Amino acid sequence: MMSNIFNFELPKFPLDKITLAILDFLTEALAGVTKIASNFIETGVEGLGEGIIAVPTLVVIAVITFVVWKFIGRNLGIFALIGLLVTWNLQLWDATIYTIVLVLLSTILALIVGIPLGIWAALDDRVNKVITPILDFMQTMPPFVYLIPMIPFFGLGTVAAAFATMIFAVPPAIRLTNLGIRQIDKELIEASESFGTTPAQKLLKVQLPLAKPTIMAGINQTIMLALSMVVIAAMIGAGGLGGKVLAALTRFRPGEAFEAGLGVVIVAMLLDRITQNVAGRRRKSPAETE
Amino acid sequence: MDKKVMIQIKDLYKIFGKHPAQAKKLLSQGVSKEEILNKTGQAVGVQDTSFNVYEGETLVVMGLSGSGKSTLIRMLNRLIEPTYGTVIVDGTDVTTLDDDELRMFRRKQFGMVFQSFALFPHRTVLENVEFGLEIQEVDEETRRNKAQESLELVGLGGWGDYLPEKLSGGMKQRVGLARALTVDPAILLMDEAFSALDPLIRSDMQDELLKLESQVQKTIVFITHDLDEALKMGDRIVLMKDGKVVQIGTPDEILTDPATRYVEKFVENVDITKVLSAEDVMLKHQHVVTLKDGPRTALHVIKEFGLAGVMVVKQNRELVGYLSAEAAVQGVKNEDAWIDHICTQEVPTVPPDEPLKQIFPMVADSRDPIAVVDEKRNLKGVIYRGSVLAALAEQGEQMYDE
Ligand SMILES: Nc1ncnc2c1ncn2[C@@H]1O[C@H](COP(=O)(O)OP(=O)(O)OP(=O)(O)O)[C@@H](O)[C@H]1O
Ligand SMILES: [Mg+2]
């Protein structure tokens, strides 16, 4: 008798159909934009990726090692050399390059959007008030939530992955640019204004240079988020190391999955160390003798 | 007086908050700043302030923390927007300028020096000093030369290539001063520019600014909360309390005339048992040196605790004299071994129960502190000029509250 209460049928709310209708409309409306973006990213990733892959692998490894060694330090140079040789040996070279290119491209997109937004939020309290809760919300979402809405716009593949990655990775760029500018000592801003700086002079000569370490920390975080997303984006058909991991897992080949996973770790450590080093750089007095 | 008025401040108010009109009305009804803040949430920074600054003078604005000094000075170049009233600088009403005009005005009229120096850490000393000219898009060679000139003016000619972090506090503030001077402004605004420096360096900087002033002839608005500094630097002093001007006058007028009135008023209003004596205003646990200490130890104590000097006593705390920082430095230089040779024996003394009324003229006359001693000439405490005023201000505040 009790069960009666629980047995009646409530018609299902057609959320799926409504969503579909909205998405259809948006896809249609934004078709022009998405088309251009698709072409841009597709040619970017493929052109760059294939270009690098076409060069003999050892040459690429040598160049990267040299640059890292020269500009950052011996230890990291050696790490780059060994790490890249390992990926090559494990036959993950193409996937590694694809992943790095996709990460860097998505990061650049994220920075193009994120840094100006961060500056805007820092200079205008109203913008800050709108943006902050949105960023908070974005950062509570698990990454794959960003994948699904991309499919109707871009289909499966690289472009959808790049956009999902950009959106997922943009919050720290906005947040830390904003923070970096806001936390500048008030007297320094007053000093600048007391000399009659225009807003542009103040921004370029005082605020951005002083916020730079914080902005660089934001860029580092953006890159790391982009990498994690690029790996997960294998679920919507992004290739690369994430694709290898996913393929190995679905076919239950833990050994291969481990190899590809190692590739991800190597790329992660390389990108992290390099950006942290660049970020941590401080200006030395020209007068200082070393 | 036919001195030219450089800055004319008229009925100036700054009220922080969304409803200044309400706060202003309450102010005019005599409601206190605190009450207004509690009742309406409006913070009164400066209220009903009018005075002139004459060309070429150094005007010191003095007051306790929160009295509105920083707010006032920032309204002169509109780093803080006045809520009501006008500021007329060299004939121009600053409050009516639009953004562009204000920028131009700041560039040519004002140089500002800050309490925590506010040097740009990412620029070298020279790049800091040339900042103002760079903003005016003066060509690189000219501005480098001008910047170098002002660095030399403050004695830091060889430091242009260093980053500010390599410099000591005193040097940093010299750079701050040079940076302000490079644009050759008509007016220097200095907000507690020397407050962050330790006493010896501070006194050096004061001398240096006085010297500079005689060379460059600027109008200076100088903020401090230190009476000694105000007396030393100011042609005239503006005393502020609760965002309002309570007195304007020359150092002499401030010290003698209004001060004694203040005391009289205080004595007639307050119960006689509450009248202050030397005991009440003296500092009890001041550092002293004994005869067995050398000048070096004395100088160390002076530096360590940021004093202008120390009292010298025998082992049993019997007073010997007073050793100023300068005398200690001199003693160390001359390698004088005996502290009683270099200290002055002519230190003014009072008994602990000496009424404040008697102490006031003594403080006004002497730069050195007063020793409070008992019948056996044992040191009980020390009175500085500042401590008398602080005690009075405190009492005055209590009177207000009653
Ligand atoms: N941005 C602000 N918002 C609200 N109230 C403020 C603001 N700036 C200053 N005030 C208030 O205005 C009053 C005067 O402050 P101001 O900084 O001018 O004092 P000051 O005399 O310079 O003190 P100090 O010696 O501590 O520097 C204080 O009561 C302060 O709390
Ligand atoms: Mg202040």
mmCIF file of C-alpha atoms in Angstrom, chain A residues 14-171:
data_model
loop_
_atom_site.group_PDB
_atom_site.id
_atom_site.type_symbol
_atom_site.label_atom_id
_atom_site.label_comp_id
_atom_site.label_asym_id
_atom_site.label_seq_id
_atom_site.Cartn_x
_atom_site.Cartn_y
_atom_site.Cartn_z
ATOM 1 C CA PRO A 14 12.607 17.492 -21.088
ATOM 2 C CA LEU A 15 15.872 19.160 -20.111
ATOM 3 C CA ASP A 16 17.735 17.256 -22.804
ATOM 4 C CA LYS A 17 15.436 18.526 -25.555
ATOM 5 C CA ILE A 18 15.543 22.092 -24.308
ATOM 6 C CA THR A 19 19.305 22.020 -24.106
ATOM 7 C CA LEU A 20 19.509 20.604 -27.576
ATOM 8 C CA ALA A 21 17.285 23.356 -28.921
ATOM 9 C CA ILE A 22 19.408 26.048 -27.329
ATOM 10 C CA LEU A 23 22.609 24.476 -28.568
ATOM 11 C CA ASP A 24 21.179 24.129 -32.065
ATOM 12 C CA PHE A 25 20.293 27.752 -32.082
ATOM 13 C CA LEU A 26 23.716 28.828 -30.825
ATOM 14 C CA THR A 27 25.579 26.580 -33.237
ATOM 15 C CA GLU A 28 23.636 28.039 -36.058
ATOM 16 C CA ALA A 29 24.079 31.625 -34.887
ATOM 17 C CA LEU A 30 27.791 31.293 -34.224
ATOM 18 C CA ALA A 31 28.580 29.170 -37.237
ATOM 19 C CA GLY A 32 30.664 31.867 -38.896
ATOM 20 C CA VAL A 33 32.818 32.484 -35.854
ATOM 21 C CA THR A 34 33.364 28.847 -35.017
ATOM 22 C CA LYS A 35 34.336 28.139 -38.592
ATOM 23 C CA ILE A 36 37.087 30.751 -38.549
ATOM 24 C CA ALA A 37 38.315 29.621 -35.140
ATOM 25 C CA SER A 38 38.333 26.019 -36.273
ATOM 26 C CA ASN A 39 40.414 26.750 -39.315
ATOM 27 C CA PHE A 40 42.806 28.858 -37.346
ATOM 28 C CA ILE A 41 43.443 26.264 -34.662
ATOM 29 C CA GLU A 42 43.436 23.316 -36.960
ATOM 30 C CA THR A 43 46.040 24.814 -39.260
ATOM 31 C CA GLY A 44 47.970 26.121 -36.251
ATOM 32 C CA VAL A 45 48.227 22.855 -34.382
ATOM 33 C CA GLU A 46 48.637 20.713 -37.429
ATOM 34 C CA GLY A 47 51.006 23.012 -39.250
ATOM 35 C CA LEU A 48 53.207 23.555 -36.237
ATOM 36 C CA GLY A 49 53.022 19.974 -34.986
ATOM 37 C CA GLU A 50 53.733 18.474 -38.361
ATOM 38 C CA GLY A 51 56.435 20.996 -39.034
ATOM 39 C CA ILE A 52 58.301 20.001 -35.899
ATOM 40 C CA ILE A 53 57.748 16.310 -36.465
ATOM 41 C CA ALA A 54 59.153 16.644 -39.969
ATOM 42 C CA VAL A 55 62.475 17.822 -38.562
ATOM 43 C CA PRO A 56 64.727 14.946 -37.458
ATOM 44 C CA THR A 57 63.862 14.193 -33.858
ATOM 45 C CA LEU A 58 67.400 14.391 -32.551
ATOM 46 C CA VAL A 59 67.810 17.851 -34.000
ATOM 47 C CA VAL A 60 64.667 19.054 -32.242
ATOM 48 C CA ILE A 61 65.805 17.510 -28.963
ATOM 49 C CA ALA A 62 69.239 19.075 -29.345
ATOM 50 C CA VAL A 63 67.765 22.513 -30.023
ATOM 51 C CA ILE A 64 65.388 22.368 -27.060
ATOM 52 C CA THR A 65 68.148 21.118 -24.776
ATOM 53 C CA PHE A 66 70.487 23.854 -25.916
ATOM 54 C CA VAL A 67 67.946 26.620 -25.435
ATOM 55 C CA VAL A 68 66.922 25.403 -21.988
ATOM 56 C CA TRP A 69 70.522 24.907 -20.890
ATOM 57 C CA LYS A 70 71.619 28.280 -22.179
ATOM 58 C CA PHE A 71 68.765 30.395 -20.876
ATOM 59 C CA ILE A 72 67.672 28.572 -17.763
ATOM 60 C CA GLY A 73 70.349 26.303 -16.486
ATOM 61 C CA ARG A 74 72.372 23.178 -16.837
ATOM 62 C CA ASN A 75 70.243 20.931 -14.651
ATOM 63 C CA LEU A 76 67.034 21.674 -16.470
ATOM 64 C CA GLY A 77 68.874 21.308 -19.786
ATOM 65 C CA ILE A 78 69.972 17.818 -18.821
ATOM 66 C CA PHE A 79 66.474 16.987 -17.649
ATOM 67 C CA ALA A 80 65.016 18.170 -20.959
ATOM 68 C CA LEU A 81 67.531 16.061 -22.869
ATOM 69 C CA ILE A 82 66.839 12.873 -20.922
ATOM 70 C CA GLY A 83 63.093 13.405 -20.742
ATOM 71 C CA LEU A 84 62.720 14.021 -24.466
ATOM 72 C CA LEU A 85 64.981 11.080 -25.334
ATOM 73 C CA VAL A 86 62.781 8.856 -23.164
ATOM 74 C CA THR A 87 59.607 9.946 -24.986
ATOM 75 C CA TRP A 88 61.338 9.357 -28.285
ATOM 76 C CA ASN A 89 62.531 5.934 -27.258
ATOM 77 C CA LEU A 90 59.043 4.977 -26.052
ATOM 78 C CA GLN A 91 57.765 5.966 -29.497
ATOM 79 C CA LEU A 92 55.739 8.762 -28.011
ATOM 80 C CA TRP A 93 57.498 11.534 -29.911
ATOM 81 C CA ASP A 94 54.663 12.544 -32.219
ATOM 82 C CA ALA A 95 52.153 12.409 -29.393
ATOM 83 C CA THR A 96 54.427 14.485 -27.155
ATOM 84 C CA ILE A 97 54.916 17.182 -29.756
ATOM 85 C CA TYR A 98 51.207 17.265 -30.507
ATOM 86 C CA THR A 99 50.437 17.640 -26.799
ATOM 87 C CA ILE A 100 52.987 20.401 -26.277
ATOM 88 C CA VAL A 101 51.797 22.322 -29.320
ATOM 89 C CA LEU A 102 48.177 22.021 -28.276
ATOM 90 C CA VAL A 103 49.034 23.147 -24.733
ATOM 91 C CA LEU A 104 50.986 26.148 -25.948
ATOM 92 C CA LEU A 105 48.377 27.194 -28.456
ATOM 93 C CA SER A 106 45.548 26.927 -25.941
ATOM 94 C CA THR A 107 47.660 28.797 -23.417
ATOM 95 C CA ILE A 108 48.277 31.620 -25.861
ATOM 96 C CA LEU A 109 44.547 31.847 -26.530
ATOM 97 C CA ALA A 110 43.876 31.818 -22.788
ATOM 98 C CA LEU A 111 46.410 34.596 -22.212
ATOM 99 C CA ILE A 112 45.079 36.706 -25.069
ATOM 100 C CA VAL A 113 41.715 36.617 -23.352
ATOM 101 C CA GLY A 114 42.835 36.363 -19.739
ATOM 102 C CA ILE A 115 45.445 39.071 -19.299
ATOM 103 C CA PRO A 116 43.347 41.921 -20.739
ATOM 104 C CA LEU A 117 40.365 40.729 -18.703
ATOM 105 C CA GLY A 118 42.579 40.646 -15.614
ATOM 106 C CA ILE A 119 43.777 44.175 -16.281
ATOM 107 C CA TRP A 120 40.231 45.351 -16.821
ATOM 108 C CA ALA A 121 39.091 43.727 -13.591
ATOM 109 C CA ALA A 122 41.981 45.319 -11.730
ATOM 110 C CA LEU A 123 41.189 48.801 -12.999
ATOM 111 C CA ASP A 124 37.435 48.648 -12.643
ATOM 112 C CA ASP A 125 35.806 47.443 -9.444
ATOM 113 C CA ARG A 126 32.509 46.758 -11.141
ATOM 114 C CA VAL A 127 34.128 44.400 -13.625
ATOM 115 C CA ASN A 128 35.914 42.739 -10.740
ATOM 116 C CA LYS A 129 32.622 42.215 -8.947
ATOM 117 C CA VAL A 130 31.125 40.507 -11.981
ATOM 118 C CA ILE A 131 34.148 38.424 -12.887
ATOM 119 C CA THR A 132 35.143 37.104 -9.467
ATOM 120 C CA PRO A 133 32.069 34.929 -8.812
ATOM 121 C CA ILE A 134 32.211 33.618 -12.365
ATOM 122 C CA LEU A 135 35.823 32.584 -11.879
ATOM 123 C CA ASP A 136 34.984 31.018 -8.523
ATOM 124 C CA PHE A 137 32.238 29.032 -10.175
ATOM 125 C CA MET A 138 34.450 28.005 -13.092
ATOM 126 C CA GLN A 139 37.100 26.711 -10.765
ATOM 127 C CA THR A 140 34.671 24.487 -8.887
ATOM 128 C CA MET A 141 33.682 22.679 -12.088
ATOM 129 C CA PRO A 142 35.408 19.400 -12.871
ATOM 130 C CA PRO A 143 37.335 19.611 -16.157
ATOM 131 C CA PHE A 144 35.222 17.302 -18.299
ATOM 132 C CA VAL A 145 32.207 19.566 -17.799
ATOM 133 C CA TYR A 146 33.913 21.908 -20.268
ATOM 134 C CA LEU A 147 34.239 19.229 -22.905
ATOM 135 C CA ILE A 148 30.622 18.487 -23.607
ATOM 136 C CA PRO A 149 29.369 21.903 -24.738
ATOM 137 C CA MET A 150 32.249 22.172 -27.205
ATOM 138 C CA ILE A 151 31.127 19.236 -29.321
ATOM 139 C CA PRO A 152 28.085 20.852 -30.923
ATOM 140 C CA PHE A 153 30.169 23.824 -31.936
ATOM 141 C CA PHE A 154 33.368 22.209 -33.105
ATOM 142 C CA GLY A 155 32.620 18.497 -33.358
ATOM 143 C CA LEU A 156 35.101 16.012 -31.959
ATOM 144 C CA GLY A 157 38.810 16.630 -32.186
ATOM 145 C CA THR A 158 41.576 19.127 -31.774
ATOM 146 C CA VAL A 159 39.576 22.323 -32.094
ATOM 147 C CA ALA A 160 37.018 21.377 -29.471
ATOM 148 C CA ALA A 161 39.878 20.316 -27.229
ATOM 149 C CA ALA A 162 41.692 23.613 -27.717
ATOM 150 C CA PHE A 163 38.639 25.668 -26.839
ATOM 151 C CA ALA A 164 37.690 23.579 -23.843
ATOM 152 C CA THR A 165 41.294 23.895 -22.705
ATOM 153 C CA MET A 166 41.359 27.619 -23.201
ATOM 154 C CA ILE A 167 38.234 28.126 -21.125
ATOM 155 C CA PHE A 168 39.379 25.739 -18.435
ATOM 156 C CA ALA A 169 42.827 27.305 -18.205
ATOM 157 C CA VAL A 170 41.890 30.984 -18.360
ATOM 158 C CA PRO A 171 40.877 31.665 -14.717
#
